[in-house]
mmCIF file of N, CA and C in Angstrom:
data_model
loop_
_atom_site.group_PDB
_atom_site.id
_atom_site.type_symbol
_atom_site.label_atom_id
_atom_site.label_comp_id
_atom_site.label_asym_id
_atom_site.label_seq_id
_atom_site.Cartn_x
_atom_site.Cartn_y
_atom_site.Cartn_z
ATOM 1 N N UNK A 580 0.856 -1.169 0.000
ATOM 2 C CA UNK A 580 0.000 0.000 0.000
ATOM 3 C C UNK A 580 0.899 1.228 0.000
ATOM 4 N N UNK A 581 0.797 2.044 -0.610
ATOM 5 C CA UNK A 581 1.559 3.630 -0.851
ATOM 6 C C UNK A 581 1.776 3.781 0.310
ATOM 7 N N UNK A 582 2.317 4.735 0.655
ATOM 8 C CA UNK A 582 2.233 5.552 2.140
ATOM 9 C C UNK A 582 1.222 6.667 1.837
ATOM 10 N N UNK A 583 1.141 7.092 0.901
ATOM 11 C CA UNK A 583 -0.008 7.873 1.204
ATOM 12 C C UNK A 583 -1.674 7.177 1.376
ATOM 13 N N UNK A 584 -1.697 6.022 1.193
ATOM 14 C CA UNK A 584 -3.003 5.654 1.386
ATOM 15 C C UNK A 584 -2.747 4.544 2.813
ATOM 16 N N UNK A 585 -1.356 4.644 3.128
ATOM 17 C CA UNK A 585 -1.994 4.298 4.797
ATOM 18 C C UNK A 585 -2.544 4.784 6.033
ATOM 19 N N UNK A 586 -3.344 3.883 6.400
ATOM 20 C CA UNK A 586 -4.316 4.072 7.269
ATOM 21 C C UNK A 586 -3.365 5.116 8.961
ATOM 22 N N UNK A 587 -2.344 3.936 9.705
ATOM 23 C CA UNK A 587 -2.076 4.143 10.637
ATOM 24 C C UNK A 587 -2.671 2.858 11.566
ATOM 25 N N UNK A 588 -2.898 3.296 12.438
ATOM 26 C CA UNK A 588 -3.024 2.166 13.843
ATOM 27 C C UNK A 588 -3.774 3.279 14.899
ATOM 28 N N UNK A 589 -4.331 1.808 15.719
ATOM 29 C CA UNK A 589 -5.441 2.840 16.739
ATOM 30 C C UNK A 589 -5.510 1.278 17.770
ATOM 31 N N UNK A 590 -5.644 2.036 19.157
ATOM 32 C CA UNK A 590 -5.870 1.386 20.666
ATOM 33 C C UNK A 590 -6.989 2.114 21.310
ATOM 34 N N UNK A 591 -7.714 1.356 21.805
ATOM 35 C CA UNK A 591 -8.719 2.104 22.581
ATOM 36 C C UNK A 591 -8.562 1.262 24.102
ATOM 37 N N UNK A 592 -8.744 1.815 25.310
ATOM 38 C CA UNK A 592 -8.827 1.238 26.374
ATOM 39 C C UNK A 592 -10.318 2.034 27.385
ATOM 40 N N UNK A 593 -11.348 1.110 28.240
ATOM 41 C CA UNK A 593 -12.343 1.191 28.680
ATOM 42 C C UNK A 593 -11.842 1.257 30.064
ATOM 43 N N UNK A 594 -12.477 2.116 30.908
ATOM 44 C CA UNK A 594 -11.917 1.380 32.249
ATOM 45 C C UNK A 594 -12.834 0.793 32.690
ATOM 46 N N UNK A 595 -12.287 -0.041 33.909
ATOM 47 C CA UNK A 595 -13.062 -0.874 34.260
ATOM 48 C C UNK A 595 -14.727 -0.588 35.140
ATOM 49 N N UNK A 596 -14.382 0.770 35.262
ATOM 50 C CA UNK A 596 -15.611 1.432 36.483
ATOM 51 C C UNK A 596 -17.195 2.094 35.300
ATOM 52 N N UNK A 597 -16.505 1.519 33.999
ATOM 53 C CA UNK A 597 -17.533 2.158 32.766
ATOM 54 C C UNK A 597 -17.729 0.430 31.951
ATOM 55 N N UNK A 598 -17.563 -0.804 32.697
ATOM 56 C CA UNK A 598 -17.767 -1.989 32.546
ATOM 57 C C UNK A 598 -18.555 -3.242 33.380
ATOM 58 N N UNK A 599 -19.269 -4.057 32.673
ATOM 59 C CA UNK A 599 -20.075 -4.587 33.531
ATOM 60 C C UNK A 599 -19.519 -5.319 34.360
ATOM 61 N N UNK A 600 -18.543 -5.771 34.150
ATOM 62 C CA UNK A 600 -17.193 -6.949 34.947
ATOM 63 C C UNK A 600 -16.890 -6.541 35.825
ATOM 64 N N UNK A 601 -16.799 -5.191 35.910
ATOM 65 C CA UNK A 601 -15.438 -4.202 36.413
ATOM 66 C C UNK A 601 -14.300 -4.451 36.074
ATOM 67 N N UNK A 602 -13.866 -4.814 34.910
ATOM 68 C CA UNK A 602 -13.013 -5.260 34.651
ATOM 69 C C UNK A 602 -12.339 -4.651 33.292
ATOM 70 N N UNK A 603 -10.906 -3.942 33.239
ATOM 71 C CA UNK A 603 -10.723 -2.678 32.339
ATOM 72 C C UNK A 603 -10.206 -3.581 30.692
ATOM 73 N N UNK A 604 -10.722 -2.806 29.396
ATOM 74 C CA UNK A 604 -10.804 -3.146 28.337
ATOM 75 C C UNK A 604 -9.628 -2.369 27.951
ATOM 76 N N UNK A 605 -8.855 -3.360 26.972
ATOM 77 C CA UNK A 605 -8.341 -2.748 26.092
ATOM 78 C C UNK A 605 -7.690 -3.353 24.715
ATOM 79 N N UNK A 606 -8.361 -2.462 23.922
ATOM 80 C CA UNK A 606 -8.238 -3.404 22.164
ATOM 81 C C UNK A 606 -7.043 -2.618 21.599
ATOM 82 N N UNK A 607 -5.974 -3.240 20.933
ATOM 83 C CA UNK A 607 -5.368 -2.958 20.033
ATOM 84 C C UNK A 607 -4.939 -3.137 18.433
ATOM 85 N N UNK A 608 -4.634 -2.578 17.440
ATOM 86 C CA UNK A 608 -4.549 -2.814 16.500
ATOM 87 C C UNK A 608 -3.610 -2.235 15.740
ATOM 88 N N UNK A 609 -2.418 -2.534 15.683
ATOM 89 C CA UNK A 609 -1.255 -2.013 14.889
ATOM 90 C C UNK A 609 -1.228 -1.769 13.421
ATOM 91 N N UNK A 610 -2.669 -2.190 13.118
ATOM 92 C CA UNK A 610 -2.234 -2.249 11.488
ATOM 93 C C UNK A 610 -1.309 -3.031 10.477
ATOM 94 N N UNK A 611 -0.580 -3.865 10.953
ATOM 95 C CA UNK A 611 0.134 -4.650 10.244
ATOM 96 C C UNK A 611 -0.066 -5.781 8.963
ATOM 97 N N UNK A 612 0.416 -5.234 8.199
ATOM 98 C CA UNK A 612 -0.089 -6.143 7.188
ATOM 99 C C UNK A 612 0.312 -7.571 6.903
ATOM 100 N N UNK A 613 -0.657 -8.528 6.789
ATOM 101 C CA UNK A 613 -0.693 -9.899 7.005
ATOM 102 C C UNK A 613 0.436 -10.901 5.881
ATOM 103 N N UNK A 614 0.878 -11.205 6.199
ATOM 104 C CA UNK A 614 2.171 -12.356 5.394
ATOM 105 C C UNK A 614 1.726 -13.583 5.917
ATOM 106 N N UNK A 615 1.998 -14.493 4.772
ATOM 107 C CA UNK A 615 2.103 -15.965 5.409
ATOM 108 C C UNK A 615 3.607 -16.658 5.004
ATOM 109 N N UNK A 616 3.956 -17.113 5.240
ATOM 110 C CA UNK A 616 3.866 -17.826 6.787
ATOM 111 C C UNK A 616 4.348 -16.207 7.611
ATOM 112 N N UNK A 617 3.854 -15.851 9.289
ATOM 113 C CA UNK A 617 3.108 -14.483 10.031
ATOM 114 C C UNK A 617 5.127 -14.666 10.304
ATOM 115 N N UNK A 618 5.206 -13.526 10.160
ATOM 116 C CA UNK A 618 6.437 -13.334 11.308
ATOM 117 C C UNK A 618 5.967 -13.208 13.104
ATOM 118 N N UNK A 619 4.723 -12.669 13.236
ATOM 119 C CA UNK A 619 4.463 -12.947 14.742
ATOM 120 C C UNK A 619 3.712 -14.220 15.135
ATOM 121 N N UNK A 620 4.162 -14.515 16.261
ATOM 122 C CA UNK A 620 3.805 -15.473 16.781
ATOM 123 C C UNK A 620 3.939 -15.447 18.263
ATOM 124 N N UNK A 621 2.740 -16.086 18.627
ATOM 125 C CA UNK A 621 2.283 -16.511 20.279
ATOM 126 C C UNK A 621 3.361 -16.964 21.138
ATOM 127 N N UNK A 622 3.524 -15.763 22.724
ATOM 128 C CA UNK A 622 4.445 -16.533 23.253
ATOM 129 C C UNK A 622 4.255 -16.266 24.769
ATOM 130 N N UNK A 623 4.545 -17.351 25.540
ATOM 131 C CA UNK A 623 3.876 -17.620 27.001
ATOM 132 C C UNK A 623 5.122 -17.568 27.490
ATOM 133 N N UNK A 624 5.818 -16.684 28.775
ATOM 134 C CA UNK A 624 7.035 -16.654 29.366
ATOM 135 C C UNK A 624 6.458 -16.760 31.075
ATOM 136 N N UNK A 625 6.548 -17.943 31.295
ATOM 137 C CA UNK A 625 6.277 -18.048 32.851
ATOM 138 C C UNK A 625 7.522 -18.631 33.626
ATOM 139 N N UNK A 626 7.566 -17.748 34.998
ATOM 140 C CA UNK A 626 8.899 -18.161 35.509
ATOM 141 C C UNK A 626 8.173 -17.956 37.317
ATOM 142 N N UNK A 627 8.925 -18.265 37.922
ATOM 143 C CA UNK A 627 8.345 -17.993 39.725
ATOM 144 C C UNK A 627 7.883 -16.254 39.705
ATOM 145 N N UNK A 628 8.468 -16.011 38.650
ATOM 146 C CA UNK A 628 8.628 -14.274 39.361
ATOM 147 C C UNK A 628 7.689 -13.454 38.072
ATOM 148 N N UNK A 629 7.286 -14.247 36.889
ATOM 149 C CA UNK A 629 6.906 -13.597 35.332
ATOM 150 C C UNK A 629 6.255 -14.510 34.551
ATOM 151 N N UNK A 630 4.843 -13.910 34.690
ATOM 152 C CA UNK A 630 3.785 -14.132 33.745
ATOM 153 C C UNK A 630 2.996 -13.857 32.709
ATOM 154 N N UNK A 631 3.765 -13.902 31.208
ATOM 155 C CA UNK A 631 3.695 -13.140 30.618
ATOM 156 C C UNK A 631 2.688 -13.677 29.095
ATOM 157 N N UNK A 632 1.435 -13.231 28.097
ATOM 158 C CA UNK A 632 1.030 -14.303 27.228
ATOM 159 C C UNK A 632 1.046 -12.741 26.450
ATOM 160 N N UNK A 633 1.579 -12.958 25.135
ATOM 161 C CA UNK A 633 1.559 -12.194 23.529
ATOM 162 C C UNK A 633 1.882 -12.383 22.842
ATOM 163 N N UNK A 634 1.537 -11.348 21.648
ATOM 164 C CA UNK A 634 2.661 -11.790 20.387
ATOM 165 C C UNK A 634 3.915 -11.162 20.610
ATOM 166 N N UNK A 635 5.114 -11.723 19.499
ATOM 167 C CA UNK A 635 6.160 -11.066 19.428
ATOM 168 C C UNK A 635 6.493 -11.702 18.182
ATOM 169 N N UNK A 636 7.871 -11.457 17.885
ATOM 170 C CA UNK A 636 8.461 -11.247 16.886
ATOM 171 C C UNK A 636 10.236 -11.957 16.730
ATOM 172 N N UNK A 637 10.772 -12.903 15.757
ATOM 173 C CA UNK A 637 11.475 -13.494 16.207
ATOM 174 C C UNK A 637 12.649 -12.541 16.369
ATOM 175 N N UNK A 638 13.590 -12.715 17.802
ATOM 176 C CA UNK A 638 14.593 -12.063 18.168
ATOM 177 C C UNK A 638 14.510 -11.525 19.142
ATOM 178 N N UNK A 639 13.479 -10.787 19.140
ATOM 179 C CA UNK A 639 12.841 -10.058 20.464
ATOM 180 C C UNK A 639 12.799 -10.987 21.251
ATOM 181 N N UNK A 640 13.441 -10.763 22.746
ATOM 182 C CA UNK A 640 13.463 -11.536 24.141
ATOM 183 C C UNK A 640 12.390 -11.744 25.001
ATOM 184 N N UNK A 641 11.393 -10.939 24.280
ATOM 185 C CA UNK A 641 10.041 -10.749 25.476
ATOM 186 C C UNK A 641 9.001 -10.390 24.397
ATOM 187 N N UNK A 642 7.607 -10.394 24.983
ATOM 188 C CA UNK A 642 6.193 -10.089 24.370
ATOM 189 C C UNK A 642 6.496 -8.757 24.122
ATOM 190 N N UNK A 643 5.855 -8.047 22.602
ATOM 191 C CA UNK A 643 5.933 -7.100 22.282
ATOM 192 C C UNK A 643 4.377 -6.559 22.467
ATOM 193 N N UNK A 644 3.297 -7.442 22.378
ATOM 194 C CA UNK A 644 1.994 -6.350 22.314
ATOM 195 C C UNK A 644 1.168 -7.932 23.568
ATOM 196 N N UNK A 645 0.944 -7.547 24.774
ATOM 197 C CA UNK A 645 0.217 -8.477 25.577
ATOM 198 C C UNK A 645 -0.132 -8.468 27.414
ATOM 199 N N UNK A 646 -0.141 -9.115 27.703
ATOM 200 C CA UNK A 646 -0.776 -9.062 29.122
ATOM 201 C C UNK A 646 0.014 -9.920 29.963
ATOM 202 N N UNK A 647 -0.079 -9.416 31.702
ATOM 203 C CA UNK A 647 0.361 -10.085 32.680
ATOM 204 C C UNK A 647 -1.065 -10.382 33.485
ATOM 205 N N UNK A 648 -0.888 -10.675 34.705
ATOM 206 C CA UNK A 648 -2.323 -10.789 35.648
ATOM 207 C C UNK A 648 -2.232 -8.987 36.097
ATOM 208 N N UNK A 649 -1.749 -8.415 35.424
ATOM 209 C CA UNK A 649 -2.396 -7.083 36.289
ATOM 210 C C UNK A 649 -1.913 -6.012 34.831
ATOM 211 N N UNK A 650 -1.623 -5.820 34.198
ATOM 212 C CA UNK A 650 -1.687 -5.048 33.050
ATOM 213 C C UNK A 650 -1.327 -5.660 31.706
ATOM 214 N N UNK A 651 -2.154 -5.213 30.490
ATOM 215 C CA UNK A 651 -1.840 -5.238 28.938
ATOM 216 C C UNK A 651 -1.079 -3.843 28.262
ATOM 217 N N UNK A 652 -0.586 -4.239 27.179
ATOM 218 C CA UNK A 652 -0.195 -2.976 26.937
ATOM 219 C C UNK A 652 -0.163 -3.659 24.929
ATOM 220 N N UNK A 653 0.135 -2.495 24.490
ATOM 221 C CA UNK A 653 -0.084 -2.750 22.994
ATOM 222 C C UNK A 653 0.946 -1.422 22.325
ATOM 223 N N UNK A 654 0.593 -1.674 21.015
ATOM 224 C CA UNK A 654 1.209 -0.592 20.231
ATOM 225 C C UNK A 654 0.583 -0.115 18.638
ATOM 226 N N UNK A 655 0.975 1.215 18.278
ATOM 227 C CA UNK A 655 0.585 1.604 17.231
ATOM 228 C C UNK A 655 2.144 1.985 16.408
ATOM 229 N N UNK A 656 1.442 1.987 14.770
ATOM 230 C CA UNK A 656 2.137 2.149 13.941
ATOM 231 C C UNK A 656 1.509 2.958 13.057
ATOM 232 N N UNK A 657 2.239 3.779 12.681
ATOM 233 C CA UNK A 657 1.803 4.596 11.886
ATOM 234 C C UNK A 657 3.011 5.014 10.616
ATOM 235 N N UNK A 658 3.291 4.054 9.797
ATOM 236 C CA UNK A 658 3.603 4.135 8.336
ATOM 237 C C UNK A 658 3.936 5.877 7.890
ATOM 238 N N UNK A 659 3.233 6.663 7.766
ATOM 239 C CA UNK A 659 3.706 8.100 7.513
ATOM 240 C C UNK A 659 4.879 8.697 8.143
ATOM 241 N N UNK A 660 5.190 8.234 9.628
ATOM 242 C CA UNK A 660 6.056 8.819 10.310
ATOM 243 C C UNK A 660 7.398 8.041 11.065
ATOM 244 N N UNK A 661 8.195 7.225 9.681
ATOM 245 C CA UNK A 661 8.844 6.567 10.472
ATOM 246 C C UNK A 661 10.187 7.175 10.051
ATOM 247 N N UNK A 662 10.663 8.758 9.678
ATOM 248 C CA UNK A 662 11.647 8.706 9.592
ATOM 249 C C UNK A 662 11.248 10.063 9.643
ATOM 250 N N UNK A 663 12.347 10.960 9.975
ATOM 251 C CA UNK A 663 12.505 12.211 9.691
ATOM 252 C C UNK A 663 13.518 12.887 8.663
ATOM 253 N N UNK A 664 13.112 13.954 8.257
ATOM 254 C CA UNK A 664 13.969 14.537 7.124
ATOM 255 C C UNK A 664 14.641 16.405 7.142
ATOM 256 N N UNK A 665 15.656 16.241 7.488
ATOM 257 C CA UNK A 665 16.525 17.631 8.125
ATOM 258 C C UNK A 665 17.325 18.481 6.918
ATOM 259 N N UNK A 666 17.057 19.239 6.284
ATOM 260 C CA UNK A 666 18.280 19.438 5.705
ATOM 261 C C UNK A 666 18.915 20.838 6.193
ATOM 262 N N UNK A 667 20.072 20.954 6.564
ATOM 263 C CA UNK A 667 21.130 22.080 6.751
ATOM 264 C C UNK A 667 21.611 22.723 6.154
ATOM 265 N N UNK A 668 21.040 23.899 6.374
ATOM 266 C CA UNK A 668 22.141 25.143 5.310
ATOM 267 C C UNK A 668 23.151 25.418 6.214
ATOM 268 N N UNK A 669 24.433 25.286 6.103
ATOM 269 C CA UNK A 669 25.736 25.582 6.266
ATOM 270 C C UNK A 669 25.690 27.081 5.746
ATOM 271 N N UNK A 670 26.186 27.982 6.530
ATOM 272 C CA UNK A 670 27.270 29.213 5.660
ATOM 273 C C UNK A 670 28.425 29.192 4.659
ATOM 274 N N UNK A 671 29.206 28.153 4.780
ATOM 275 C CA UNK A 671 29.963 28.255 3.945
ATOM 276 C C UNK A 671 30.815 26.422 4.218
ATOM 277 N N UNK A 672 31.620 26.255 3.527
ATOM 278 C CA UNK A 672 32.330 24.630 2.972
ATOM 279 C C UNK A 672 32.738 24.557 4.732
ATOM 280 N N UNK A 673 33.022 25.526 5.725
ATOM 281 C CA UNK A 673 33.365 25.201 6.706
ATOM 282 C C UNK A 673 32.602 23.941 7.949
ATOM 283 N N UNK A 674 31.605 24.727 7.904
ATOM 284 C CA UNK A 674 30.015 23.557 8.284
ATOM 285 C C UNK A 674 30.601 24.513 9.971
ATOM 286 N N UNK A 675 30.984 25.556 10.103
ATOM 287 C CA UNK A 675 30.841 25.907 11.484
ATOM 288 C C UNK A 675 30.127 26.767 12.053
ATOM 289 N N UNK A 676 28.930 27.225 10.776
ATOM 290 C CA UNK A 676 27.730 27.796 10.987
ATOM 291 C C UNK A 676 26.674 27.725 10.228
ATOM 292 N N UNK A 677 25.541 27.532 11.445
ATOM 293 C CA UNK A 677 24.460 27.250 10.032
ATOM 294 C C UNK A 677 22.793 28.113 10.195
ATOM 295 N N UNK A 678 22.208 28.085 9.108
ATOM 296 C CA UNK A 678 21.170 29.230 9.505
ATOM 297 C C UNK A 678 19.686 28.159 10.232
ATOM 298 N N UNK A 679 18.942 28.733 10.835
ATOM 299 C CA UNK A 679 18.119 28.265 11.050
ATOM 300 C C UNK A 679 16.741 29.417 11.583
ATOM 301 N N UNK A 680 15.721 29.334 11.274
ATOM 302 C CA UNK A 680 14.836 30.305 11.199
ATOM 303 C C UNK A 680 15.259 31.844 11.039
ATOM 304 N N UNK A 681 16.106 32.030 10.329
ATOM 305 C CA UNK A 681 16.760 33.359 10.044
ATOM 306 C C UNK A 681 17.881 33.564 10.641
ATOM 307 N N UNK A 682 18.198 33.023 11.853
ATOM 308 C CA UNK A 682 19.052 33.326 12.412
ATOM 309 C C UNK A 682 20.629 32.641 12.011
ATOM 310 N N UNK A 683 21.837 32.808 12.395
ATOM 311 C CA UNK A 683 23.017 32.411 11.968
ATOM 312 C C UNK A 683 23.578 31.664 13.455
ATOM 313 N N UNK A 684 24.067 30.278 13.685
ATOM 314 C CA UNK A 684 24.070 29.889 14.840
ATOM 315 C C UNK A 684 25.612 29.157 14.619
ATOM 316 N N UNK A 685 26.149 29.011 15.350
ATOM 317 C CA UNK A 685 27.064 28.404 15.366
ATOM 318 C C UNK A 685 26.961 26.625 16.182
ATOM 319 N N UNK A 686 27.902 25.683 14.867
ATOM 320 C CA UNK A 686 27.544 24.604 14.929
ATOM 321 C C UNK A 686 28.848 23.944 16.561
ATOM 322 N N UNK A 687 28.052 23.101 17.022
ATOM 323 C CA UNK A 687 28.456 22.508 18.212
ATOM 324 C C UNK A 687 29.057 21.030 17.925
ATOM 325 N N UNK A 688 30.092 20.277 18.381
ATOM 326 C CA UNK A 688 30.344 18.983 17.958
ATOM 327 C C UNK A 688 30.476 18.164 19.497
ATOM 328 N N UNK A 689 29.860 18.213 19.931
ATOM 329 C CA UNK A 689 29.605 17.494 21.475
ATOM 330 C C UNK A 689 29.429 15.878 21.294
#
């Protein structure tokens, strides 16, 4: 899909005091577009101390979008904004000043 005709990603979470359970909602949806065979896949990490059920992704050491007995958590993606783009006007071949909203600033190498 172009980047200009992607959508993005969206999470919604309910709390639990606006539920009949009492018990707090939350849906996620990254938007990711479907491949077969999935690069994500289901993964259960239980230890004395960590209880963990989501998807992830191979390499990653831990659940990337999922739940413990006391919180879920998820993620969005949004395709339009995965890089940024800077360009620098220099004063001159030196690069030890450069303009920025009108002004003339001198460049820092920290």
């Amino acid at each position: 899909m172009p980047t200009s005709q992607a959508g993005g990603s969206n999470n919604w979470a309910v709390s639990g005091e606006k539920t009949v359970t009492g018990t707090p909602y939350l849906a996620n949806d990254p938007h990711l577009v479907m491949h077969l065979p999935s690069v994500w896949y289901v993964m259960h990490l239980k230890s004395p101390t960590v209880n963990v059920l989501g998807g992830t992704i191979p390499g990653l050491p831990t659940v990337a979008i999922g739940f413990n007995e006391t919180i879920a958590w998820g993620v969005t993606n949004a395709a339009r904004d995965v890089k940024n783009w800077h360009v620098v006007n220099f004063k001159d071949e030196t690069k030890q000043e450069y303009y920025y909203d009108n002004l003339l600033l001198k460049n820092r190498r920290d």
